Coordinates of C-alpha atoms and ligand atoms in Angstrom, one line a residue:
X1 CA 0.0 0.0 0.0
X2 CA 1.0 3.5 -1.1
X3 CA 0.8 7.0 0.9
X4 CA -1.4 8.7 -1.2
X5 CA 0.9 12.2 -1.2
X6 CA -1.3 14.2 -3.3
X7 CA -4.6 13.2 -1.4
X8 CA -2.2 14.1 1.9
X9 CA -1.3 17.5 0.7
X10 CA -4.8 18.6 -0.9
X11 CA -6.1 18.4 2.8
X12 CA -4.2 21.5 3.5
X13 CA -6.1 23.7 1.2
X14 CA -9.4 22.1 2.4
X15 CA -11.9 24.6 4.6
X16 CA -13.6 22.0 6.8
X17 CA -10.2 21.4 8.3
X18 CA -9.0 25.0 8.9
X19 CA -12.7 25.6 10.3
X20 CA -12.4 22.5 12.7
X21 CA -8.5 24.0 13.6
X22 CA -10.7 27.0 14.4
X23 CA -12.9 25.1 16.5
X24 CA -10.3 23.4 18.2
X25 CA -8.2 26.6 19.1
X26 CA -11.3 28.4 20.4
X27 CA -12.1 25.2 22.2
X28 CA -8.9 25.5 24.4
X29 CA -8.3 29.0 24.3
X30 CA -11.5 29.8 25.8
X31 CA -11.1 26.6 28.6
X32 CA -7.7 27.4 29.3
X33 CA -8.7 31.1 30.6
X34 CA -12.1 30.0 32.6
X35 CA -9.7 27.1 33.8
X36 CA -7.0 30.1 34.3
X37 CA -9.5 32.1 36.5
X38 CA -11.8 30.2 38.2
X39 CA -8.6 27.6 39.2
X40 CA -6.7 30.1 40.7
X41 CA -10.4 31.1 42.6
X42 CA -10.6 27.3 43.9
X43 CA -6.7 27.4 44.4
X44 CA -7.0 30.3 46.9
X45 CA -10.1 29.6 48.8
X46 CA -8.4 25.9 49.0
X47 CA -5.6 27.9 50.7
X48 CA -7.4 30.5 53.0
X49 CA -10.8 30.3 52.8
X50 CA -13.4 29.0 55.8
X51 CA -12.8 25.5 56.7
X52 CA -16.2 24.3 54.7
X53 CA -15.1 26.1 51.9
X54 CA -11.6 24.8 52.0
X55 CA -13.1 21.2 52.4
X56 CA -16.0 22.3 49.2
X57 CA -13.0 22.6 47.1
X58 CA -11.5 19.9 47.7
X59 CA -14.1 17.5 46.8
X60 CA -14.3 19.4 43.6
X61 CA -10.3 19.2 42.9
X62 CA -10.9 14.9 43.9
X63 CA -13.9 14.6 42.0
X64 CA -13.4 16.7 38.9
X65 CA -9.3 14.7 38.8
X66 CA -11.2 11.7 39.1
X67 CA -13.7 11.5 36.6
X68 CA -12.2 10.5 33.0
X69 CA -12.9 13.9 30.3
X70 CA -14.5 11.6 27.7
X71 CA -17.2 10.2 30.4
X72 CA -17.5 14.0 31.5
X73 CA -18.4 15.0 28.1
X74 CA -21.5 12.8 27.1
X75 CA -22.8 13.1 30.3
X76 CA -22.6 17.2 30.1
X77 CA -24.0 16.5 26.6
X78 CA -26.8 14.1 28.0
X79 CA -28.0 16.6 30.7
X80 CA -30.3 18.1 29.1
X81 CA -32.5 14.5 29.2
X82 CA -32.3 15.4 32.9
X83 CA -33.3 18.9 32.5
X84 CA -34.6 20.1 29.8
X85 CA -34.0 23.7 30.4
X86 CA -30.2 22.8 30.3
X87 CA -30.4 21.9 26.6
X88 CA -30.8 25.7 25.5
X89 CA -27.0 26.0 26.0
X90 CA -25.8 22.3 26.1
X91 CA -27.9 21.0 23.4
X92 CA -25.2 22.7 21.7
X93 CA -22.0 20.6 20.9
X94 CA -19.5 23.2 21.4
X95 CA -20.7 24.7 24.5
X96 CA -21.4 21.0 25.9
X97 CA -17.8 20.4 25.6
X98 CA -16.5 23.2 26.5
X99 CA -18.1 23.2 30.1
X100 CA -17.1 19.7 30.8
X101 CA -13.3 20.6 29.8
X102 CA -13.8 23.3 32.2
X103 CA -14.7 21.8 34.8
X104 CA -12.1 19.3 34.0
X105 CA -9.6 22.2 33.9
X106 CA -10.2 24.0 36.7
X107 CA -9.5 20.9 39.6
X108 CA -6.0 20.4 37.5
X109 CA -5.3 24.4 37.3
X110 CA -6.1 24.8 40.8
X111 CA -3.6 22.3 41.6
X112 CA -1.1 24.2 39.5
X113 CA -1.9 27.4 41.0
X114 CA -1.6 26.2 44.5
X115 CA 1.8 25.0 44.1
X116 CA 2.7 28.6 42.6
X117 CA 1.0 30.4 45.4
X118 CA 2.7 28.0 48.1
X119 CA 5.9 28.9 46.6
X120 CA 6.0 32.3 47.6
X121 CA 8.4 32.8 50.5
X122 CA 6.9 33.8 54.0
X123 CA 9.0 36.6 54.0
X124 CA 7.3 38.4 50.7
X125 CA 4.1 38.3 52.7
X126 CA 5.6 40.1 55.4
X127 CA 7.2 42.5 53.9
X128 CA 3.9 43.3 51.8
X129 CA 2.7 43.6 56.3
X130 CA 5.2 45.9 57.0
X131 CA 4.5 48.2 54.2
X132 CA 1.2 49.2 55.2
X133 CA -1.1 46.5 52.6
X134 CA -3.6 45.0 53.6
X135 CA -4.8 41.3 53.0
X136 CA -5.7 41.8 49.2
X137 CA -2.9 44.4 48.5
X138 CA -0.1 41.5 48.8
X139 CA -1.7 39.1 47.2
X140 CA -2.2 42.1 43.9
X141 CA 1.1 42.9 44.6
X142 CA 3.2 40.9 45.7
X143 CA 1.8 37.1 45.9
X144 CA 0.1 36.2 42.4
X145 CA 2.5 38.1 40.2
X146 CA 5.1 35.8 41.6
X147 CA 2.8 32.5 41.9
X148 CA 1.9 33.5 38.3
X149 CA 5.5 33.4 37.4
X150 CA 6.4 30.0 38.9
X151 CA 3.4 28.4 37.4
X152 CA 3.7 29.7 34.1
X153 CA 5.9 26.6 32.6
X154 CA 3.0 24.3 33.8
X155 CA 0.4 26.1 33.3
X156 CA 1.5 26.6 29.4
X157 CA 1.7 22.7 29.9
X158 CA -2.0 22.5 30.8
X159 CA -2.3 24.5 27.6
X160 CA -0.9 22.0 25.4
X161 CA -3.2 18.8 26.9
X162 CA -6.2 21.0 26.5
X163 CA -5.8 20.9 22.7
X164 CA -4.8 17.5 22.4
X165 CA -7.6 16.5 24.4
X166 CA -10.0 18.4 22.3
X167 CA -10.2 15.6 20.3
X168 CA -12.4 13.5 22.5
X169 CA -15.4 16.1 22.1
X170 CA -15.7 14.4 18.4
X171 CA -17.6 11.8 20.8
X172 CA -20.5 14.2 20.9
X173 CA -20.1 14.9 17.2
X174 CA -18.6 18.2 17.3
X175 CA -17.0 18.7 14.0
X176 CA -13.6 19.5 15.6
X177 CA -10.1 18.2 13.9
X178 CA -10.5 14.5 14.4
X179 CA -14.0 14.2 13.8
X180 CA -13.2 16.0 10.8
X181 CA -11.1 13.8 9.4
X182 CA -13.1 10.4 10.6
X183 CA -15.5 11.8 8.3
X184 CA -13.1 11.9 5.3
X185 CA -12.0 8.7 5.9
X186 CA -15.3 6.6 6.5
X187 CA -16.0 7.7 2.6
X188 CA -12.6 7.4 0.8
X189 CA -10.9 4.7 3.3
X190 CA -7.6 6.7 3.3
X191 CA -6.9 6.5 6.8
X192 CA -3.4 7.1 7.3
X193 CA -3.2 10.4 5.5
X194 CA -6.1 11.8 6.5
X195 CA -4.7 11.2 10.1
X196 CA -1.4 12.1 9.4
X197 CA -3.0 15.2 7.7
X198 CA -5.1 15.7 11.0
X199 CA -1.7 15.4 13.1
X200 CA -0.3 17.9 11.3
X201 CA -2.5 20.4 12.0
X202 CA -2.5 19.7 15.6
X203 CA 1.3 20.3 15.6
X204 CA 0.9 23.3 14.0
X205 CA -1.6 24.6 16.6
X206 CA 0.7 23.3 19.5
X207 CA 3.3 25.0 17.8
X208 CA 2.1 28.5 17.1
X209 CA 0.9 28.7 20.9
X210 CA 4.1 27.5 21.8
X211 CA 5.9 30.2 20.0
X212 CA 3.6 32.8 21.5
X213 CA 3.9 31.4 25.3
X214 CA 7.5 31.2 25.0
X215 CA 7.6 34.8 24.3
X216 CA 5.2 35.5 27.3
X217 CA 7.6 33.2 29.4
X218 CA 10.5 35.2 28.6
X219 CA 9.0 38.6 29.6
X220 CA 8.0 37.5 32.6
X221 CA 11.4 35.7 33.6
X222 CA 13.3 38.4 35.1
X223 CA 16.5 35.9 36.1
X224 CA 17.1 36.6 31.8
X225 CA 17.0 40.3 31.9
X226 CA 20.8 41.8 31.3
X227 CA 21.5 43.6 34.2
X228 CA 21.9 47.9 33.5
X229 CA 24.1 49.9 35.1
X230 CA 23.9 53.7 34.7
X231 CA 26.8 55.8 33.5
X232 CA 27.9 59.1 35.4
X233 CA 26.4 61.3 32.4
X234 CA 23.0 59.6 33.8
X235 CA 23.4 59.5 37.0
X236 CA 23.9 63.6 37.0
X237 CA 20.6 63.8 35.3
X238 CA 18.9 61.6 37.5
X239 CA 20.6 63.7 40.6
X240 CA 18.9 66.5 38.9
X241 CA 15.5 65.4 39.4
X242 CA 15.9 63.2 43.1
X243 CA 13.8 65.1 45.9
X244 CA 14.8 64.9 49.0
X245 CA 12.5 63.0 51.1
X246 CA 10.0 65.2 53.5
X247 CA 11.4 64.7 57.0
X248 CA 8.9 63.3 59.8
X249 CA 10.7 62.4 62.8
X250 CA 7.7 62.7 65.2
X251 CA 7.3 64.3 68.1
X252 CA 10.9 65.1 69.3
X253 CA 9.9 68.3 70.9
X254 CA 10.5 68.3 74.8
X255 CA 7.4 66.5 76.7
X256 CA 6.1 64.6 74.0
X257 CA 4.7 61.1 74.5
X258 CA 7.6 58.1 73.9
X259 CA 7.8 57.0 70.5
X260 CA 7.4 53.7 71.3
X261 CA 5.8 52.0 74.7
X262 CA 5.9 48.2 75.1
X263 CA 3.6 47.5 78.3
X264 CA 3.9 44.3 80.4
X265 CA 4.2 41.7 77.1
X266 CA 3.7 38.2 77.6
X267 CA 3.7 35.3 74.7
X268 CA 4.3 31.9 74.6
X269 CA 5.1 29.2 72.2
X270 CA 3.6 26.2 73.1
X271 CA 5.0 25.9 76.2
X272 CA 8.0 28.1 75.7
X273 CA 7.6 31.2 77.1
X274 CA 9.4 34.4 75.2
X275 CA 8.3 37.2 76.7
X276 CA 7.2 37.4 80.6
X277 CA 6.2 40.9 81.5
X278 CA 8.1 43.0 79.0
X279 CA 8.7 47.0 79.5
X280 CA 9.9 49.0 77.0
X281 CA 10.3 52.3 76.1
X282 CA 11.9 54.2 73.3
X283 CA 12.0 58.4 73.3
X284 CA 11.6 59.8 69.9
X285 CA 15.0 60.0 68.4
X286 CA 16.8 57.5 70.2
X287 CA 18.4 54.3 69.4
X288 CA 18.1 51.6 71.1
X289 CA 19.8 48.2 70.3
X290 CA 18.6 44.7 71.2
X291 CA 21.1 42.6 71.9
X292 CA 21.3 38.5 73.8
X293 CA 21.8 35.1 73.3
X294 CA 20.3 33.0 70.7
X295 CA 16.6 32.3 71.2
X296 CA 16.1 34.6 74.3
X297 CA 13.1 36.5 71.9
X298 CA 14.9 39.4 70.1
X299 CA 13.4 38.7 66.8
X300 CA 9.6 37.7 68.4
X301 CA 10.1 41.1 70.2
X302 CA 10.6 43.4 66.6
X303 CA 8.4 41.0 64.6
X304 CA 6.0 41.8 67.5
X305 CA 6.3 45.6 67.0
X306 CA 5.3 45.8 64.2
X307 CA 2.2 43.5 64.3
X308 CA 3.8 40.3 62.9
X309 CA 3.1 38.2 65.9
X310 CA 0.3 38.4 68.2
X311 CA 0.3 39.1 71.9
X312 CA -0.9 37.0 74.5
X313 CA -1.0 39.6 77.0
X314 CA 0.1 43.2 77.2
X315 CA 0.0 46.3 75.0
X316 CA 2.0 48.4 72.4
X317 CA 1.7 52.4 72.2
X318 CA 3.2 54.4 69.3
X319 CA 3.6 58.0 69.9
X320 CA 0.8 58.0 73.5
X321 CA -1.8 56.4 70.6
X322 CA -2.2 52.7 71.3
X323 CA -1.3 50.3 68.8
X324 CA -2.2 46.8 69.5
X325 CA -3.5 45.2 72.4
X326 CA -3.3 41.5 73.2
X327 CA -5.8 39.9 71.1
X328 CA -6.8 43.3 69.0
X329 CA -8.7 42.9 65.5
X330 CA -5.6 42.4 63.5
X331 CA -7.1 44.5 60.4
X332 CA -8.5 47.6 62.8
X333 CA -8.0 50.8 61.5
X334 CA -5.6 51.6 64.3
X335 CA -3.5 48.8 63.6
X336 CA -2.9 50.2 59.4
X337 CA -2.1 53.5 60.6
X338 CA 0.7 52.2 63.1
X339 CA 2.3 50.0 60.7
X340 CA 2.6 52.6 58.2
X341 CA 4.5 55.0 60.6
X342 CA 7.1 52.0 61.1
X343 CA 9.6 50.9 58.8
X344 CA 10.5 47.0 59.1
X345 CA 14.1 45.8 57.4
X346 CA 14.3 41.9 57.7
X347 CA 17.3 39.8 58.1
X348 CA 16.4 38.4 54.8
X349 CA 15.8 41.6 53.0
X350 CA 12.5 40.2 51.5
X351 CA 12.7 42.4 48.4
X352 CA 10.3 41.6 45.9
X353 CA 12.0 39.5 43.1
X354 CA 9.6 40.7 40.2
X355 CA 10.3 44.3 40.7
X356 CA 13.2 46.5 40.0
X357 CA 14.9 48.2 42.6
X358 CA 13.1 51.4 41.3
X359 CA 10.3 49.4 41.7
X360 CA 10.6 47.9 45.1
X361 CA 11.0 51.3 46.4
X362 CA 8.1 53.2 44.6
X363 CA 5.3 50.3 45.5
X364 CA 4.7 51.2 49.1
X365 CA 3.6 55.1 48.4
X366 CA 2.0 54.1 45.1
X367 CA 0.0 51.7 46.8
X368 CA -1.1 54.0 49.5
X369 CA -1.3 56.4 46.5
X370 CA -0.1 59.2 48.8
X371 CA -1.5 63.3 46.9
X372 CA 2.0 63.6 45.6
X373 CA 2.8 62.5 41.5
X374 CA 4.0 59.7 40.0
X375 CA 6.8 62.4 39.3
X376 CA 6.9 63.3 42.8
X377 CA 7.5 59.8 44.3
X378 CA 9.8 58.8 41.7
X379 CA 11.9 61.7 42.7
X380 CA 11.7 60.8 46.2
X381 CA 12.7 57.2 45.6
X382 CA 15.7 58.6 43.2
X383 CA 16.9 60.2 46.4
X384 CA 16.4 57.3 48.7
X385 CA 18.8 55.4 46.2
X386 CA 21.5 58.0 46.1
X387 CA 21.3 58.0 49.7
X388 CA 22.1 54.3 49.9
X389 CA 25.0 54.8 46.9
X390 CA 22.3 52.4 45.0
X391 CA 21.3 54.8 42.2
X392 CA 23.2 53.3 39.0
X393 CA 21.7 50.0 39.9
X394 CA 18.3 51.3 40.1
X395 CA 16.8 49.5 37.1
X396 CA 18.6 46.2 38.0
X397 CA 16.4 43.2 39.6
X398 CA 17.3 42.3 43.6
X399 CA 18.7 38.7 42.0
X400 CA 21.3 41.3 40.4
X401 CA 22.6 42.6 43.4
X402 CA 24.9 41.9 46.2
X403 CA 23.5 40.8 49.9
X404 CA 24.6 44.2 50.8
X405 CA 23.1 46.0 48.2
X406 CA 19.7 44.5 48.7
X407 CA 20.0 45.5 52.2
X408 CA 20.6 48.8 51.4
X409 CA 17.8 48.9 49.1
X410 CA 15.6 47.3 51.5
X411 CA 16.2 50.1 53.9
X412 CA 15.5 52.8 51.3
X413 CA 12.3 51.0 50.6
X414 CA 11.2 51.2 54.5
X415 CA 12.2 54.7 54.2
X416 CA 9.8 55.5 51.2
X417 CA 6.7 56.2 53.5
X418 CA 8.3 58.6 55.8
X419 CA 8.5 56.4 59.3
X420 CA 8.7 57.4 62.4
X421 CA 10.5 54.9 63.7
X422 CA 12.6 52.0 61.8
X423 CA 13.1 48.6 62.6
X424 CA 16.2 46.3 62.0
X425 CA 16.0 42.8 62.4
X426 CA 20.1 41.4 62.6
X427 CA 20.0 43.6 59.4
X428 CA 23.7 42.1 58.9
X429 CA 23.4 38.7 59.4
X430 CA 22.9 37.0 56.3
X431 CA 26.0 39.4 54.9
X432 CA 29.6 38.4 53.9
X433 CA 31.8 39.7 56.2
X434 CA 33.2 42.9 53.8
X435 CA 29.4 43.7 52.8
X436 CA 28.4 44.2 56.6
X437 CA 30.2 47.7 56.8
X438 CA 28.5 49.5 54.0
X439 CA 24.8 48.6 55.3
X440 CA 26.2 49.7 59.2
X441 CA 27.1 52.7 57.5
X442 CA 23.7 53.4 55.9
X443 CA 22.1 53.0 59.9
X444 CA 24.7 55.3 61.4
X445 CA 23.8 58.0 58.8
X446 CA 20.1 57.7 59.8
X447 CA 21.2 57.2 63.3
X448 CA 23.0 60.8 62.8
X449 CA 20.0 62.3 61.2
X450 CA 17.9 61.4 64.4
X451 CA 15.7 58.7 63.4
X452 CA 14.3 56.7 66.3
X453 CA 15.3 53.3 65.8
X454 CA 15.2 49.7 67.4
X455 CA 17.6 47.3 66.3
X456 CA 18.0 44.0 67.1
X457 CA 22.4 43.1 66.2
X458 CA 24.7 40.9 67.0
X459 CA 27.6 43.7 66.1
X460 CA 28.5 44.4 69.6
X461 CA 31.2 47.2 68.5
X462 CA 28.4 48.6 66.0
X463 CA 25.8 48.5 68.8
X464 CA 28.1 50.5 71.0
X465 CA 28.7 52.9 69.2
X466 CA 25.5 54.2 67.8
X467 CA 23.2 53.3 70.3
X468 CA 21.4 55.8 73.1
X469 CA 20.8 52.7 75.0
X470 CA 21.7 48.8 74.3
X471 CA 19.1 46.4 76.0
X472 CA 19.9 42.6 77.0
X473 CA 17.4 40.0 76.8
X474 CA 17.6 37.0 77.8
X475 CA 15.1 33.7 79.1
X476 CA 11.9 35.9 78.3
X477 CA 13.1 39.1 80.3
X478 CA 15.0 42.6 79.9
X479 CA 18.5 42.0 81.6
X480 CA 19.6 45.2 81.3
X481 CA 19.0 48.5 80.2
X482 CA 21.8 50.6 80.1
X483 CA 23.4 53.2 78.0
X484 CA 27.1 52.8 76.0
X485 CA 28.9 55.0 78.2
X486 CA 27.5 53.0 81.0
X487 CA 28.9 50.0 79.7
X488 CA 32.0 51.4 79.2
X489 CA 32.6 53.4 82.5
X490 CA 29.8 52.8 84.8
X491 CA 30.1 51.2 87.9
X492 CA 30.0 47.8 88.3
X493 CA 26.5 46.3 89.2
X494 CA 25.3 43.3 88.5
X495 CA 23.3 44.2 85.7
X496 CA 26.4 46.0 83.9
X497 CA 28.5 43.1 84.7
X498 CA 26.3 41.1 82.8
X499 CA 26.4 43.3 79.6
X500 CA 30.2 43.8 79.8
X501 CA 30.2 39.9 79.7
X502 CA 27.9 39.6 76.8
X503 CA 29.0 41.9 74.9
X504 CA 32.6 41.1 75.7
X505 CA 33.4 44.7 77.1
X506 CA 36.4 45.2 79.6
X507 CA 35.8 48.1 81.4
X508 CA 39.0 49.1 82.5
X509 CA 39.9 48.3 79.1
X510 CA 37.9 50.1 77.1
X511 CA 38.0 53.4 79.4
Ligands
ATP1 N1 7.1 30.6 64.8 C1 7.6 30.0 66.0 N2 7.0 29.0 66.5 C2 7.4 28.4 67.7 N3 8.5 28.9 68.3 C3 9.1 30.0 67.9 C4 8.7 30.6 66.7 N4 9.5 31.7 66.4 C5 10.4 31.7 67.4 N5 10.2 30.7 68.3 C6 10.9 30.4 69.5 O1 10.9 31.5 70.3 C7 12.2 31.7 70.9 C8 12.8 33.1 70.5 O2 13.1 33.1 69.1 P1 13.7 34.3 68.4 O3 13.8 34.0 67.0 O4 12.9 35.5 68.8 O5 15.1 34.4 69.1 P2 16.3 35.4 68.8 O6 16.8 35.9 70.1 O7 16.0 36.3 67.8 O8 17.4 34.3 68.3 P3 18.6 34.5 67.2 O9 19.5 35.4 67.8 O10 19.1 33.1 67.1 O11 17.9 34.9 65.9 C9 13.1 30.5 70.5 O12 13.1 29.6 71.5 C10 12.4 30.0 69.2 O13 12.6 28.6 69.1

């Protein structure tokens, strides 16, 4: 037996087929965004929704995995025997299979969509907190841009099976590639060419869309994107145009309410108790530095400043306002306002990956969509970067930067909405050795410029040195409370005894 070329390649000019390509390409196009959507809907409630919703989807995602497409299909197309009123829409071939791909679609795209949306690090929530967002904001923002991102090589996957599996809606007699062809071949018997004609076309299909998705894929990698550094002649003009940021060092006047008041805090961890009765106070413009032993509660006692733990007991008071209170609505209005007078750096930096340093430093105040321009907070975070020595890297991703560098830039970004008080969580710790000076140096400045600050290091020298107090905690309590000059040349009590040993401090040396 011969392959009938000619009959092969006259198929190619032949309008049922390019109609029944149309078919099939609307076919998945259309499933593929409804499975898009409404999987990322399931994937989410899955995630955080109400325990009965959370279970709902689940029996969906089981049930809707389970159930072969092809059994799906008839039975979508036999509801109408069932009820009549149904066969208005799924009397209709097309439609018919269409809603049983989709619902097909949407248990496996959930699935996809919850492992992108799991992947996003802990620390790109919380940093999405400690700008001010609220619940939705970070997920806009920060959360399913990035969940997007990871699931975009499976979810282009998904893509591909849909259009293969188009081909079982012939079942139902749409007149779709491979039904088109059974057709042909039940009259002329040439069955291998009219299938080989009917593969081709779904190559073709699968490989247009490939083409297109590999374009989308590439735009949205940034790990590809060539890394930009500005030239002097650019960085002059850019000086040019940076605006100092408006100063707002609250309430540094004499009499005015401490800038931060921590008020008998307890919490426990299971049975491990962090904080018993903690009492702490920071006057505007001072600088106080945390220091202890590992696991005596420093970073519980930051994180819990800022709202990203809960209190059991106890209360928090920013500027004589209170801020939280043990067991407080975590979303009150009181609550948002705090947080966006306190600026959070993390060990970990936690700068968002799909941004650029520009980027990361404009999102807070374009979120909050502070009165000023677009002009007017670029210029702002222009500054910022100078400031930090950062501006020639400005349109580089984090991933393109040093550990020090993302520091610094993580500390311009707090800085964007004006705090009142910054917060550094062992801001050095995750730093090379030579990159650990250049983000000290960045604190000092601000130190200098009278920003109230509580910093939680293990850079005793550092600590010393800037600090208006340093404060010792250890086994759920405030050791000590003392200032640097007190360390140095105080006399000897038990409590500065205890510092001096910690901190490694001779006295009589150091004086
Ligand atoms: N999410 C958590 N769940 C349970 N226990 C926790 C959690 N976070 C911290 N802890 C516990 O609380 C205690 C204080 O931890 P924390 O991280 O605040 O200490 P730290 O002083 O900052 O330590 P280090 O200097 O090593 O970072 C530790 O015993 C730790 O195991």
């Amino acid at each position: 037996m011969t392959f009938n070329w000619d009959y092969f390649f006259s198929l190619f000019s032949m309008a049922a087929f390019w109609q029944a390509s149309v078919t099939v390409v609307e076919l998945s196009v259309l499933a593929w965004c409804a499975g898009l959507v409404l999987g990322f809907v399931v994937a989410s409630a899955r995630l955080s929704g109400p325990l009965w919703l959370k279970s709902l989807c689940q029996v969906y995602i089981w049930l809707f995995r389970s159930v072969p497409l092809l059994v799906l299909v008839v039975f979508v197309y036999n509801l109408p025997q069932m009820f009549p009123a149904s066969g208005v829409v799924l009397g209709n071939a097309f439609f018919a299979g269409l809603l049983a791909t989709i619902l097909v679609e949407v248990a496996y795209m959930a699935e996809i969509h919850r492992g992108g949306l799991i992947s996003v690090a802990k620390g790109q929530h919380e940093a999405g907190h400690a700008l001010g967002f609220s619940y939705l904001g970070i997920q806009r923002k920060v959360v399913i841009p990035q969940a997007l991102r990871i699931a975009l090589p499976a979810l282009v996957n998904e893509f591909i099976t849909i259009v293969k599996q188009t081909s079982l809606v012939s079942v139902i007699s749409l007149p779709e590639l491979l039904m088109t062809g059974q057709g042909l071949y039940a009259e002329n018997f040439l069955v291998m060419e009219t299938l080989a004609a009917v593969a081709v076309y779904y190559v073709l299909i699968v490989s247009v869309f490939s083409l297109l998705f590999q374009v989308l894929e590439r735009w949205a990698n940034v790990q590809v994107k060539t890394p930009q550094t500005l030239h002097d002649s650019q960085l002059d003009a850019l000086r040019q145009q940076a605006v100092p940021l408006a100063k707002r060092h609250a309430g540094e006047q004499h009499g005015a309410p401490d800038a931060l008041l921590m008020k008998q805090i307890q919490k426990t961890w299971g049975q491990n108790q962090v904080f018993k009765d903690i009492d702490l106070r920071v006057a505007p413009g001072e600088v106080v530095s945390v220091i202890g032993p590992s696991g005596s509660g420093k970073t519980t006692l930051i994180r819990s400043i800022n709202g990203l733990e809960t209190l059991d007991s106890g209360e928090i008071v920013l500027f004589g306002e209170s801020f939280i209170q043990a067991g407080d609505n975590r979303h009150s209005r009181l609550r948002k306002q705090g947080i966006r007078r306190i600026g959070m750096v993390f060990q970990g930096f936690n700068l968002f990956p799909h941004y650029t340093i520009l980027q990361n430093v404009m999102l807070a105040q374009r979120y909050h969509q502070q009165p000023e321009q677009e002009s007017a907070r670029r210029a702002q975070a222009l500054w910022l970067l100078d400031k930090v020595g950062l501006l020639a890297h400005m349109n580089k991703y984090p991933h393109q930067l040093s550990g020090g560098q993302q520091q610094r830039v993580a500390i311009a970004r707090a800085l964007a909405l004006s705090p009142d008080i910054m917060l550094f969580d062992e801001p050095t710790s995750a730093l090379d050795p030579e990159r650990v000076g250049e983000v000290l140096k960045v604190i000092s400045d601000l130190a200098r410029e009278g920003m109230t600050m509580v910093i939680v290091t293990h850079e005793m020298d550092f600590a010393l040195a800037i600090s208006d107090r340093v404060v010792l905690m250890d086994k759920g309590t405030i050791q000590a409370d003392t200032t640097p000059e007190n360390i140095r040349h105080g006399e000897a009590t038990p409590e500065l005894q205890r510092i001096r040993q910690f901190m490694g401090v001779n006295s009589a040396k150091v004086a």
